[in-house]
Amino acid sequence: MAKHAKSLLSRWSSRVFLVEVDEKPLYFRLQERHGGERAPRVFGRLREADRCYSVLVCSGDRIKGAKFYPELRNKLARDLPPGCDLTTMGSFLPRVRDSFIRGYFLKSSVEYSPHIERLLRDLGRREPLLVCSYTAADGGGQLWTQRLWSPSQDETPSDYFVVSSDEPECHPSALSMINNDVFHSFEEARDVFRKCGGIIPEAASVLEMLPGSLEVCQKPKFPVIVIEGLDATGKTTLTESLRDSLGATLLRSPPECLSPWRALFDQEPPLIRRAFYALGNYITAQQIAQEGMKTPVIVDRFWHSTAAYAIATATSGPVSSLPQGGSEVYGWPSDLLQPSLVLLLTLDAEERKRRLKDRGLEKTDEEQQLDRNQLFRLRVEEAYRRISGPPCVTVDASPSADKVLQETLLLIRSNCHL
Ligand SMILES: Nc1ncnc2c1ncn2[C@@H]1O[C@H](COP(=O)(O)OP(=O)(O)OP(=O)(O)O)[C@@H](O)[C@H]1O
Ligand SMILES: Nc1nc2c(ncn2[C@H]2C[C@H](O)[C@@H](COP(=O)(O)OP(=O)(O)O)O2)c(=O)[nH]1
């Protein structure tokens, strides 16, 4: 069994678990049982026949684990017997960075079925899984562990209670966001792509587009203005008008040179997808530094989009589950060029939907998620606002395109002395 999983087993009982129940986080941990004390109720609505499993991906290889996590869900969703309920779960060591590991919580309302254990063993042969199976006790919603096991290791009989645990100050995924979801360094993002080579051949093509090393960008002579906002808020329309009005150079992130691979990496798990967008920002930064010596530069999306979508995706539930304002995760990468001004186009949801529809282009999966999941959209919008470095200046994008342009030109002239 991977050394990592063995060490994890030994720390199993000091871990806290997080299961999303009806979009609300439920935190619990395992407490050694002594004597015949009764397990306290943690999960409501469990019957005596219910059997639950915590299935955690504890791969020692970050890339393989990231790739395996979505595959595991697809396999479980496909192969589990009817009557099984699958939700996301995580486990972490309180206040220990990078201790958050992801997994799934299975609730099987069928009588005990060896089929599930066989399925987990087969899956566990591909990547070390840590499985803790629970049995609901006397139907009252009490749970205790039956066995802790990793398919590649004998079962470890155990006798733990499942007891509620306090909600931590911030969502535990925040403990692992930096350089897993939000990349704060070129080297960290490039390292992910270097390690992807064996699994995703196109990673090599992206690496070839990167600068050998980050040349120290000279501060551009001319102002650099980034336009941010959700899809269909009018960024493309406004940036093209600003380019014409200011005689500026128009750039976008990810840069054109990465467009052949964007759709492919949009399908990859967050660790790889976010590294892709982070690397795109570094290439765009090099272009900004060059063009900014000759003309003002307008950029269509940059770091704020990368960080806001990554943070909003890595958390779940209400805005309150975002890392607190001022957290390190909102910081600007020290090796990434900072623009002179960042304008965030804001628009009410109905008008944005109308523009999306009028535009007719198919929606990105993130856009579909924005539509479907208002909570996700609210997390993206709030994450935009919390990002430090140059903070966003919001611009109401609901007036006509020309009015938005005039308003924006006023802001640029007053902030950038153009
Ligand atoms: N101020 C405006 N008033 C009314 N319609 C607008 C305005 N700005 C843009 N539009 C229209 O809204 C649609 C979306 O605009 P645009 O493509 O510029 O948004 P976007 O933010 O660049 O979207 P995406 O990020 O998805 O590319 C287009 O059909 C555009 O013509
Ligand atoms: N540009 C950019 N887009 C990102 C990033 N992270 C996530 N996204 C999402 C935002 C949108 O839903 C989707 C499309 O972004 P976009 O740049 O507006 O695409 P485009 O339609 O203008 O080509 O990608 C990111 O880091 N940069």
GROMACS .gro file of C-alpha atoms and ligand atoms in nm:
model
  476
    1MET     CA    1   0.000   0.000   0.000
    2ALA     CA    2   0.138   0.347  -0.078
    3LYS     CA    3   0.339   0.486   0.214
    4HIS     CA    4   0.114   0.788   0.197
    5ALA     CA    5  -0.199   0.581   0.254
    6LYS     CA    6  -0.038   0.390   0.544
    7SER     CA    7   0.052   0.714   0.718
    8LEU     CA    8  -0.297   0.834   0.646
    9LEU     CA    9  -0.446   0.527   0.813
   10SER     CA   10  -0.246   0.598   1.125
   11ARG     CA   11  -0.382   0.951   1.129
   12TRP     CA   12  -0.729   0.836   1.032
   13SER     CA   13  -0.879   0.900   1.373
   14SER     CA   14  -0.742   1.255   1.393
   15ARG     CA   15  -0.903   1.345   1.060
   16VAL     CA   16  -1.223   1.542   1.024
   17PHE     CA   17  -1.467   1.442   0.749
   18LEU     CA   18  -1.693   1.668   0.548
   19VAL     CA   19  -2.000   1.543   0.365
   20GLU     CA   20  -2.231   1.770   0.167
   21VAL     CA   21  -2.586   1.693   0.276
   22ASP     CA   22  -2.849   1.900   0.085
   23GLU     CA   23  -2.575   2.152  -0.007
   24LYS     CA   24  -2.490   2.195   0.362
   25PRO     CA   25  -2.160   2.071   0.503
   26LEU     CA   26  -2.185   1.807   0.775
   27TYR     CA   27  -1.861   1.760   0.971
   28PHE     CA   28  -1.784   1.444   1.166
   29ARG     CA   29  -1.491   1.249   1.302
   30LEU     CA   30  -1.421   0.904   1.445
   31GLN     CA   31  -1.383   0.853   1.816
   32GLU     CA   32  -1.249   0.530   1.961
   33ARG     CA   33  -1.528   0.339   2.133
   34HIS     CA   34  -1.472   0.206   2.480
   35GLY     CA   35  -1.717  -0.033   2.636
   36GLY     CA   36  -2.074  -0.042   2.531
   37GLU     CA   37  -2.136   0.333   2.515
   38ARG     CA   38  -2.398   0.425   2.256
   39ALA     CA   39  -2.295   0.612   1.944
   40PRO     CA   40  -2.443   0.962   1.931
   41ARG     CA   41  -2.671   1.042   1.635
   42VAL     CA   42  -2.489   1.220   1.353
   43PHE     CA   43  -2.671   1.139   1.033
   44GLY     CA   44  -3.047   1.162   1.041
   45ARG     CA   45  -3.274   0.936   0.835
   46LEU     CA   46  -3.056   0.624   0.847
   47ARG     CA   47  -3.219   0.284   0.881
   48GLU     CA   48  -3.075  -0.029   1.039
   49ALA     CA   49  -3.012  -0.181   0.695
   50ASP     CA   50  -2.825   0.129   0.572
   51ARG     CA   51  -2.457   0.089   0.521
   52CYS     CA   52  -2.229   0.384   0.451
   53TYR     CA   53  -1.881   0.407   0.308
   54SER     CA   54  -1.624   0.686   0.310
   55VAL     CA   55  -1.409   0.638   0.002
   56LEU     CA   56  -1.105   0.868  -0.012
   57VAL     CA   57  -0.849   0.901  -0.291
   58CYS     CA   58  -0.515   0.910  -0.117
   59SER     CA   59  -0.279   0.889  -0.409
   60GLY     CA   60   0.082   0.978  -0.346
   61ASP     CA   61   0.095   1.113  -0.703
   62ARG     CA   62  -0.092   1.445  -0.717
   63ILE     CA   63  -0.157   1.431  -1.092
   64LYS     CA   64  -0.275   1.070  -1.096
   65GLY     CA   65  -0.496   1.135  -0.793
   66ALA     CA   66  -0.648   1.443  -0.959
   67LYS     CA   67  -0.721   1.243  -1.277
   68PHE     CA   68  -0.855   0.946  -1.081
   69TYR     CA   69  -1.100   1.143  -0.866
   70PRO     CA   70  -1.354   1.226  -1.145
   71GLU     CA   71  -1.303   0.880  -1.301
   72LEU     CA   72  -1.385   0.721  -0.964
   73ARG     CA   73  -1.712   0.912  -0.951
   74ASN     CA   74  -1.810   0.801  -1.302
   75LYS     CA   75  -1.734   0.438  -1.221
   76LEU     CA   76  -1.920   0.445  -0.890
   77ALA     CA   77  -2.219   0.621  -1.048
   78ARG     CA   78  -2.222   0.361  -1.327
   79ASP     CA   79  -2.153   0.041  -1.136
   80LEU     CA   80  -2.316   0.088  -0.797
   81PRO     CA   81  -2.632  -0.116  -0.745
   82PRO     CA   82  -2.962   0.075  -0.747
   83GLY     CA   83  -3.052   0.225  -0.413
   84CYS     CA   84  -2.707   0.375  -0.354
   85ASP     CA   85  -2.669   0.746  -0.287
   86LEU     CA   86  -2.335   0.908  -0.380
   87THR     CA   87  -2.223   1.250  -0.255
   88THR     CA   88  -1.890   1.428  -0.249
   89MET     CA   89  -1.688   1.422   0.068
   90GLY     CA   90  -1.351   1.537   0.192
   91SER     CA   91  -1.122   1.473   0.482
   92PHE     CA   92  -0.863   1.695   0.643
   93LEU     CA   93  -0.641   1.742   0.943
   94PRO     CA   94  -0.755   2.063   1.117
   95ARG     CA   95  -0.518   2.355   1.050
   96VAL     CA   96  -0.278   2.135   0.849
   97ARG     CA   97  -0.215   2.280   0.500
   98ASP     CA   98  -0.243   2.052   0.200
   99SER     CA   99  -0.412   1.791   0.418
  100PHE     CA  100  -0.745   1.808   0.232
  101ILE     CA  101  -0.818   1.494   0.031
  102ARG     CA  102  -1.129   1.439  -0.175
  103GLY     CA  103  -1.355   1.141  -0.197
  104TYR     CA  104  -1.714   1.020  -0.196
  105PHE     CA  105  -1.969   0.918   0.062
  106LEU     CA  106  -2.180   0.618  -0.035
  107LYS     CA  107  -2.505   0.538   0.137
  108SER     CA  108  -2.646   0.202   0.039
  109SER     CA  109  -3.005   0.141   0.141
  110VAL     CA  110  -2.994  -0.217   0.024
  111GLU     CA  111  -2.913  -0.503   0.253
  112TYR     CA  112  -2.540  -0.563   0.281
  113SER     CA  113  -2.407  -0.628  -0.063
  114PRO     CA  114  -2.057  -0.769  -0.125
  115HIS     CA  115  -2.092  -0.619  -0.473
  116ILE     CA  116  -1.999  -0.272  -0.340
  117GLU     CA  117  -1.692  -0.399  -0.157
  118ARG     CA  118  -1.583  -0.594  -0.463
  119LEU     CA  119  -1.625  -0.280  -0.677
  120LEU     CA  120  -1.420  -0.070  -0.432
  121ARG     CA  121  -1.146  -0.332  -0.417
  122ASP     CA  122  -1.121  -0.338  -0.798
  123LEU     CA  123  -1.108   0.041  -0.813
  124GLY     CA  124  -0.859   0.055  -0.530
  125ARG     CA  125  -0.614  -0.153  -0.728
  126ARG     CA  126  -0.572   0.143  -0.966
  127GLU     CA  127  -0.517   0.408  -0.702
  128PRO     CA  128  -0.489   0.364  -0.325
  129LEU     CA  129  -0.829   0.430  -0.179
  130LEU     CA  130  -0.892   0.455   0.186
  131VAL     CA  131  -1.229   0.308   0.266
  132CYS     CA  132  -1.405   0.326   0.594
  133SER     CA  133  -1.729   0.136   0.606
  134TYR     CA  134  -1.990   0.224   0.861
  135THR     CA  135  -2.299   0.045   0.976
  136ALA     CA  136  -2.602   0.231   1.099
  137ALA     CA  137  -2.668   0.103   1.449
  138ASP     CA  138  -3.022   0.016   1.560
  139GLY     CA  139  -3.169   0.244   1.292
  140GLY     CA  140  -3.150   0.548   1.512
  141GLY     CA  141  -2.903   0.723   1.285
  142GLN     CA  142  -2.607   0.620   1.498
  143LEU     CA  143  -2.307   0.502   1.304
  144TRP     CA  144  -1.991   0.325   1.395
  145THR     CA  145  -1.709   0.199   1.181
  146GLN     CA  146  -1.694  -0.165   1.099
  147ARG     CA  147  -1.367  -0.168   0.915
  148LEU     CA  148  -1.102   0.064   0.786
  149TRP     CA  149  -0.946  -0.081   0.478
  150SER     CA  150  -0.741   0.001   0.179
  151PRO     CA  151  -0.806  -0.254  -0.097
  152SER     CA  152  -0.438  -0.320  -0.127
  153GLN     CA  153  -0.403  -0.391   0.243
  154ASP     CA  154  -0.572  -0.625   0.487
  155GLU     CA  155  -0.872  -0.496   0.662
  156THR     CA  156  -0.814  -0.322   0.988
  157PRO     CA  157  -1.092  -0.410   1.228
  158SER     CA  158  -1.180  -0.097   1.415
  159ASP     CA  159  -1.420   0.019   1.671
  160TYR     CA  160  -1.487   0.388   1.635
  161PHE     CA  161  -1.793   0.600   1.688
  162VAL     CA  162  -1.894   0.853   1.428
  163VAL     CA  163  -1.937   1.178   1.623
  164SER     CA  164  -2.019   1.530   1.505
  165SER     CA  165  -1.731   1.770   1.469
  166ASP     CA  166  -1.732   2.149   1.487
  167GLU     CA  167  -1.742   2.343   1.162
  168PRO     CA  168  -1.391   2.484   1.102
  169GLU     CA  169  -1.342   2.861   1.057
  170CYS     CA  170  -1.312   2.823   0.680
  171HIS     CA  171  -1.393   2.549   0.430
  172PRO     CA  172  -1.115   2.288   0.459
  173SER     CA  173  -1.051   2.296   0.082
  174ALA     CA  174  -0.903   2.644   0.147
  175LEU     CA  175  -0.618   2.461   0.324
  176SER     CA  176  -0.509   2.314  -0.007
  177MET     CA  177  -0.609   2.574  -0.266
  178ILE     CA  178  -0.276   2.745  -0.319
  179ASN     CA  179  -0.087   2.575  -0.605
  180ASN     CA  180  -0.356   2.311  -0.638
  181ASP     CA  181  -0.646   2.531  -0.751
  182VAL     CA  182  -0.498   2.881  -0.748
  183PHE     CA  183  -0.140   2.890  -0.874
  184HIS     CA  184   0.071   3.160  -0.716
  185SER     CA  185   0.384   3.083  -0.911
  186PHE     CA  186   0.487   3.015  -1.271
  187GLU     CA  187   0.717   2.733  -1.161
  188GLU     CA  188   0.438   2.556  -0.968
  189ALA     CA  189   0.201   2.570  -1.267
  190ARG     CA  190   0.472   2.461  -1.509
  191ASP     CA  191   0.568   2.175  -1.276
  192VAL     CA  192   0.213   2.036  -1.302
  193PHE     CA  193   0.242   2.037  -1.682
  194ARG     CA  194   0.584   1.874  -1.670
  195LYS     CA  195   0.435   1.591  -1.461
  196CYS     CA  196   0.132   1.559  -1.693
  197GLY     CA  197   0.340   1.466  -1.994
  198GLY     CA  198   0.303   1.091  -1.946
  199ILE     CA  199  -0.076   1.110  -1.919
  200ILE     CA  200  -0.162   1.406  -2.148
  201PRO     CA  201   0.071   1.431  -2.451
  202GLU     CA  202  -0.063   1.779  -2.541
  203ALA     CA  203   0.094   1.911  -2.217
  204ALA     CA  204   0.427   1.906  -2.401
  205SER     CA  205   0.289   2.137  -2.672
  206VAL     CA  206   0.178   2.387  -2.407
  207LEU     CA  207   0.520   2.370  -2.239
  208GLU     CA  208   0.682   2.460  -2.569
  209MET     CA  209   0.481   2.784  -2.574
  210LEU     CA  210   0.619   2.894  -2.239
  211PRO     CA  211   0.911   3.131  -2.189
  212GLY     CA  212   1.222   2.938  -2.080
  213SER     CA  213   1.224   3.128  -1.757
  214LEU     CA  214   1.029   3.428  -1.643
  215GLU     CA  215   1.229   3.721  -1.774
  216VAL     CA  216   1.192   4.005  -1.529
  217CYS     CA  217   0.922   4.207  -1.700
  218GLN     CA  218   1.005   4.575  -1.722
  219LYS     CA  219   0.718   4.786  -1.597
  220PRO     CA  220   0.527   4.883  -1.914
  221LYS     CA  221   0.561   5.247  -2.013
  222PHE     CA  222   0.190   5.270  -2.102
  223PRO     CA  223  -0.112   5.184  -1.887
  224VAL     CA  224  -0.241   4.824  -1.882
  225ILE     CA  225  -0.618   4.794  -1.832
  226VAL     CA  226  -0.783   4.456  -1.766
  227ILE     CA  227  -1.155   4.409  -1.832
  228GLU     CA  228  -1.316   4.136  -1.622
  229GLY     CA  229  -1.667   4.001  -1.583
  230LEU     CA  230  -1.890   3.696  -1.621
  231ASP     CA  231  -1.970   3.569  -1.969
  232ALA     CA  232  -2.185   3.802  -2.179
  233THR     CA  233  -2.131   4.107  -1.958
  234GLY     CA  234  -1.987   4.279  -2.264
  235LYS     CA  235  -1.610   4.236  -2.230
  236THR     CA  236  -1.544   4.159  -2.596
  237THR     CA  237  -1.760   4.449  -2.713
  238LEU     CA  238  -1.599   4.694  -2.470
  239THR     CA  239  -1.237   4.582  -2.516
  240GLU     CA  240  -1.263   4.616  -2.894
  241SER     CA  241  -1.411   4.966  -2.859
  242LEU     CA  242  -1.139   5.066  -2.610
  243ARG     CA  243  -0.871   4.942  -2.849
  244ASP     CA  244  -1.013   5.165  -3.122
  245SER     CA  245  -1.075   5.468  -2.898
  246LEU     CA  246  -0.731   5.459  -2.731
  247GLY     CA  247  -0.522   5.324  -3.020
  248ALA     CA  248  -0.435   5.044  -2.777
  249THR     CA  249  -0.321   4.687  -2.825
  250LEU     CA  250  -0.587   4.428  -2.738
  251LEU     CA  251  -0.471   4.105  -2.570
  252ARG     CA  252  -0.665   3.828  -2.399
  253SER     CA  253  -0.600   3.543  -2.160
  254PRO     CA  254  -0.559   3.262  -2.233
  255PRO     CA  255  -0.357   3.391  -2.529
  256GLU     CA  256  -0.434   3.295  -2.889
  257CYS     CA  257  -0.132   3.058  -2.904
  258LEU     CA  258  -0.300   2.828  -2.646
  259SER     CA  259  -0.641   2.816  -2.816
  260PRO     CA  260  -0.574   2.477  -2.990
  261TRP     CA  261  -0.562   2.310  -2.645
  262ARG     CA  262  -0.812   2.511  -2.441
  263ALA     CA  263  -1.113   2.286  -2.500
  264LEU     CA  264  -0.905   1.982  -2.408
  265PHE     CA  265  -0.773   2.126  -2.082
  266ASP     CA  266  -1.118   2.262  -1.993
  267GLN     CA  267  -1.215   1.894  -1.955
  268GLU     CA  268  -0.927   1.816  -1.718
  269PRO     CA  269  -0.960   1.812  -1.337
  270PRO     CA  270  -0.907   2.146  -1.155
  271LEU     CA  271  -0.538   2.087  -1.072
  272ILE     CA  272  -0.452   2.063  -1.443
  273ARG     CA  273  -0.712   2.302  -1.581
  274ARG     CA  274  -0.618   2.584  -1.343
  275ALA     CA  275  -0.248   2.531  -1.416
  276PHE     CA  276  -0.335   2.573  -1.785
  277TYR     CA  277  -0.508   2.909  -1.727
  278ALA     CA  278  -0.230   3.022  -1.493
  279LEU     CA  279   0.032   2.947  -1.760
  280GLY     CA  280  -0.186   3.137  -2.009
  281ASN     CA  281  -0.167   3.441  -1.784
  282TYR     CA  282   0.214   3.424  -1.775
  283ILE     CA  283   0.236   3.410  -2.155
  284THR     CA  284  -0.008   3.703  -2.180
  285ALA     CA  285   0.201   3.892  -1.921
  286GLN     CA  286   0.507   3.860  -2.148
  287GLN     CA  287   0.303   3.999  -2.438
  288ILE     CA  288   0.173   4.285  -2.220
  289ALA     CA  289   0.530   4.376  -2.118
  290GLN     CA  290   0.635   4.394  -2.483
  291GLU     CA  291   0.331   4.581  -2.618
  292GLY     CA  292   0.310   4.806  -2.313
  293MET     CA  293   0.639   4.968  -2.415
  294LYS     CA  294   0.472   5.091  -2.736
  295THR     CA  295   0.100   5.152  -2.669
  296PRO     CA  296  -0.164   5.127  -2.392
  297VAL     CA  297  -0.275   4.765  -2.351
  298ILE     CA  298  -0.632   4.635  -2.302
  299VAL     CA  299  -0.663   4.277  -2.172
  300ASP     CA  300  -0.980   4.065  -2.193
  301ARG     CA  301  -0.967   3.862  -1.868
  302PHE     CA  302  -0.649   3.796  -1.671
  303TRP     CA  303  -0.561   3.685  -1.318
  304HIS     CA  304  -0.893   3.780  -1.155
  305SER     CA  305  -1.085   3.535  -1.378
  306THR     CA  306  -0.836   3.259  -1.315
  307ALA     CA  307  -0.841   3.300  -0.938
  308ALA     CA  308  -1.213   3.375  -0.903
  309TYR     CA  309  -1.332   3.072  -1.102
  310ALA     CA  310  -1.077   2.847  -0.932
  311ILE     CA  311  -1.174   2.954  -0.580
  312ALA     CA  312  -1.548   2.942  -0.652
  313THR     CA  313  -1.511   2.592  -0.799
  314ALA     CA  314  -1.298   2.458  -0.513
  315THR     CA  315  -1.556   2.556  -0.253
  316SER     CA  316  -1.924   2.468  -0.244
  317GLY     CA  317  -2.240   2.605  -0.089
  318PRO     CA  318  -2.301   2.969   0.006
  319VAL     CA  319  -2.063   3.266  -0.027
  320SER     CA  320  -1.979   3.221   0.343
  321SER     CA  321  -1.789   2.901   0.252
  322LEU     CA  322  -1.533   3.106   0.053
  323PRO     CA  323  -1.196   3.162   0.220
  324GLN     CA  324  -1.226   3.477   0.432
  325GLY     CA  325  -1.145   3.811   0.271
  326GLY     CA  326  -0.777   3.895   0.311
  327SER     CA  327  -0.674   3.525   0.296
  328GLU     CA  328  -0.347   3.449   0.122
  329VAL     CA  329  -0.534   3.271  -0.159
  330TYR     CA  330  -0.666   3.610  -0.285
  331GLY     CA  331  -0.315   3.752  -0.314
  332TRP     CA  332  -0.159   3.845  -0.650
  333PRO     CA  333   0.125   3.610  -0.756
  334SER     CA  334   0.455   3.784  -0.684
  335ASP     CA  335   0.593   3.674  -1.024
  336LEU     CA  336   0.297   3.796  -1.232
  337LEU     CA  337   0.285   4.142  -1.390
  338GLN     CA  338   0.030   4.370  -1.224
  339PRO     CA  339  -0.197   4.585  -1.449
  340SER     CA  340  -0.259   4.955  -1.386
  341LEU     CA  341  -0.637   4.913  -1.357
  342VAL     CA  342  -0.886   4.624  -1.339
  343LEU     CA  343  -1.248   4.699  -1.433
  344LEU     CA  344  -1.519   4.446  -1.341
  345LEU     CA  345  -1.831   4.463  -1.556
  346THR     CA  346  -2.140   4.388  -1.352
  347LEU     CA  347  -2.484   4.310  -1.487
  348ASP     CA  348  -2.806   4.177  -1.336
  349ALA     CA  349  -2.864   3.807  -1.400
  350GLU     CA  350  -3.170   3.852  -1.626
  351GLU     CA  351  -3.001   4.103  -1.861
  352ARG     CA  352  -2.695   3.881  -1.876
  353LYS     CA  353  -2.906   3.580  -1.970
  354ARG     CA  354  -3.076   3.787  -2.243
  355ARG     CA  355  -2.740   3.887  -2.390
  356LEU     CA  356  -2.616   3.530  -2.370
  357LYS     CA  357  -2.923   3.413  -2.560
  358ASP     CA  358  -2.898   3.693  -2.820
  359ARG     CA  359  -2.534   3.611  -2.873
  360GLY     CA  360  -2.637   3.258  -2.965
  361LEU     CA  361  -2.297   3.097  -2.894
  362GLU     CA  362  -2.315   2.773  -2.698
  363LYS     CA  363  -2.237   2.821  -2.333
  364THR     CA  364  -1.917   2.699  -2.171
  365ASP     CA  365  -1.973   2.432  -1.910
  366GLU     CA  366  -1.879   2.693  -1.651
  367GLU     CA  367  -2.141   2.925  -1.796
  368GLN     CA  368  -2.396   2.649  -1.775
  369GLN     CA  369  -2.296   2.600  -1.416
  370LEU     CA  370  -2.333   2.977  -1.361
  371ASP     CA  371  -2.683   2.948  -1.497
  372ARG     CA  372  -2.781   2.636  -1.308
  373ASN     CA  373  -2.617   2.716  -0.987
  374GLN     CA  374  -2.682   3.062  -0.853
  375LEU     CA  375  -2.463   2.983  -0.553
  376PHE     CA  376  -2.166   2.925  -0.784
  377ARG     CA  377  -2.229   3.257  -0.963
  378LEU     CA  378  -2.245   3.442  -0.629
  379ARG     CA  379  -1.917   3.278  -0.520
  380VAL     CA  380  -1.748   3.382  -0.846
  381GLU     CA  381  -1.871   3.742  -0.814
  382GLU     CA  382  -1.762   3.766  -0.449
  383ALA     CA  383  -1.425   3.603  -0.519
  384TYR     CA  384  -1.362   3.865  -0.792
  385ARG     CA  385  -1.416   4.138  -0.535
  386ARG     CA  386  -1.186   3.981  -0.270
  387ILE     CA  387  -0.883   3.947  -0.494
  388SER     CA  388  -0.608   4.186  -0.389
  389GLY     CA  389  -0.319   4.322  -0.598
  390PRO     CA  390  -0.502   4.581  -0.809
  391PRO     CA  391  -0.860   4.540  -0.674
  392CYS     CA  392  -1.151   4.546  -0.920
  393VAL     CA  393  -1.326   4.874  -0.992
  394THR     CA  394  -1.684   4.779  -1.078
  395VAL     CA  395  -1.856   4.923  -1.385
  396ASP     CA  396  -2.232   4.890  -1.439
  397ALA     CA  397  -2.254   4.717  -1.778
  398SER     CA  398  -2.632   4.747  -1.816
  399PRO     CA  399  -2.644   5.080  -2.010
  400SER     CA  400  -2.590   5.084  -2.388
  401ALA     CA  401  -2.252   4.975  -2.524
  402ASP     CA  402  -2.167   5.335  -2.601
  403LYS     CA  403  -2.254   5.459  -2.251
  404VAL     CA  404  -2.047   5.181  -2.094
  405LEU     CA  405  -1.759   5.284  -2.321
  406GLN     CA  406  -1.785   5.649  -2.219
  407GLU     CA  407  -1.801   5.557  -1.848
  408THR     CA  408  -1.499   5.332  -1.886
  409LEU     CA  409  -1.296   5.596  -2.074
  410LEU     CA  410  -1.364   5.840  -1.789
  411LEU     CA  411  -1.239   5.588  -1.534
  412ILE     CA  412  -0.928   5.510  -1.739
  413ARG     CA  413  -0.844   5.874  -1.795
  414SER     CA  414  -0.885   5.958  -1.428
  415ASN     CA  415  -0.697   5.651  -1.300
  416CYS     CA  416  -0.431   5.615  -1.567
  417HIS     CA  417  -0.382   5.976  -1.674
  418LEU     CA  418  -0.437   5.877  -2.034
  419LIG     N1  419  -2.370   4.743  -2.322
  419LIG     C1  420  -2.438   4.648  -2.393
  419LIG     N2  421  -2.573   4.659  -2.405
  419LIG     C2  422  -2.641   4.565  -2.473
  419LIG     N3  423  -2.588   4.455  -2.531
  419LIG     C3  424  -2.455   4.439  -2.520
  419LIG     C4  425  -2.373   4.534  -2.451
  419LIG     N4  426  -2.243   4.491  -2.457
  419LIG     C5  427  -2.244   4.375  -2.525
  419LIG     N5  428  -2.371   4.344  -2.563
  419LIG     C6  429  -2.415   4.225  -2.637
  419LIG     O1  430  -2.415   4.120  -2.540
  419LIG     C7  431  -2.360   3.999  -2.597
  419LIG     C8  432  -2.234   3.957  -2.518
  419LIG     O2  433  -2.138   4.059  -2.537
  419LIG     P1  434  -1.982   4.017  -2.538
  419LIG     O3  435  -1.960   3.900  -2.628
  419LIG     O4  436  -1.905   4.142  -2.562
  419LIG     O5  437  -1.968   3.969  -2.387
  419LIG     P2  438  -1.839   3.899  -2.324
  419LIG     O6  439  -1.834   3.941  -2.182
  419LIG     O7  440  -1.718   3.921  -2.408
  419LIG     O8  441  -1.879   3.746  -2.332
  419LIG     P3  442  -1.770   3.626  -2.323
  419LIG     O9  443  -1.686   3.652  -2.204
  419LIG    O10  444  -1.853   3.504  -2.311
  419LIG    O11  445  -1.693   3.635  -2.450
  419LIG     C9  446  -2.328   4.031  -2.742
  419LIG    O12  447  -2.438   3.988  -2.821
  419LIG    C10  448  -2.318   4.182  -2.744
  419LIG    O13  449  -2.356   4.235  -2.869
  420LIG     N1  450  -1.023   3.366  -1.981
  420LIG     C1  451  -1.038   3.287  -1.877
  420LIG     N2  452  -1.154   3.219  -1.864
  420LIG     C2  453  -1.165   3.137  -1.757
  420LIG     C3  454  -1.061   3.118  -1.664
  420LIG     N3  455  -1.100   3.027  -1.572
  420LIG     C4  456  -1.222   2.993  -1.608
  420LIG     N4  457  -1.264   3.058  -1.717
  420LIG     C5  458  -1.394   3.040  -1.780
  420LIG     C6  459  -1.475   3.172  -1.778
  420LIG     C7  460  -1.579   3.147  -1.884
  420LIG     O1  461  -1.690   3.073  -1.834
  420LIG     C8  462  -1.508   3.056  -1.981
  420LIG     C9  463  -1.485   3.129  -2.107
  420LIG     O2  464  -1.401   3.235  -2.079
  420LIG     P1  465  -1.381   3.347  -2.187
  420LIG     O3  466  -1.242   3.397  -2.178
  420LIG     O4  467  -1.492   3.449  -2.173
  420LIG     O5  468  -1.397   3.272  -2.323
  420LIG     P2  469  -1.437   3.336  -2.457
  420LIG     O6  470  -1.581   3.294  -2.472
  420LIG     O7  471  -1.419   3.486  -2.442
  420LIG     O8  472  -1.342   3.271  -2.552
  420LIG     O9  473  -1.386   3.012  -1.917
  420LIG    C10  474  -0.940   3.191  -1.682
  420LIG    O10  475  -0.844   3.178  -1.607
  420LIG     N5  476  -0.934   3.275  -1.789
   0.00000   0.00000   0.00000
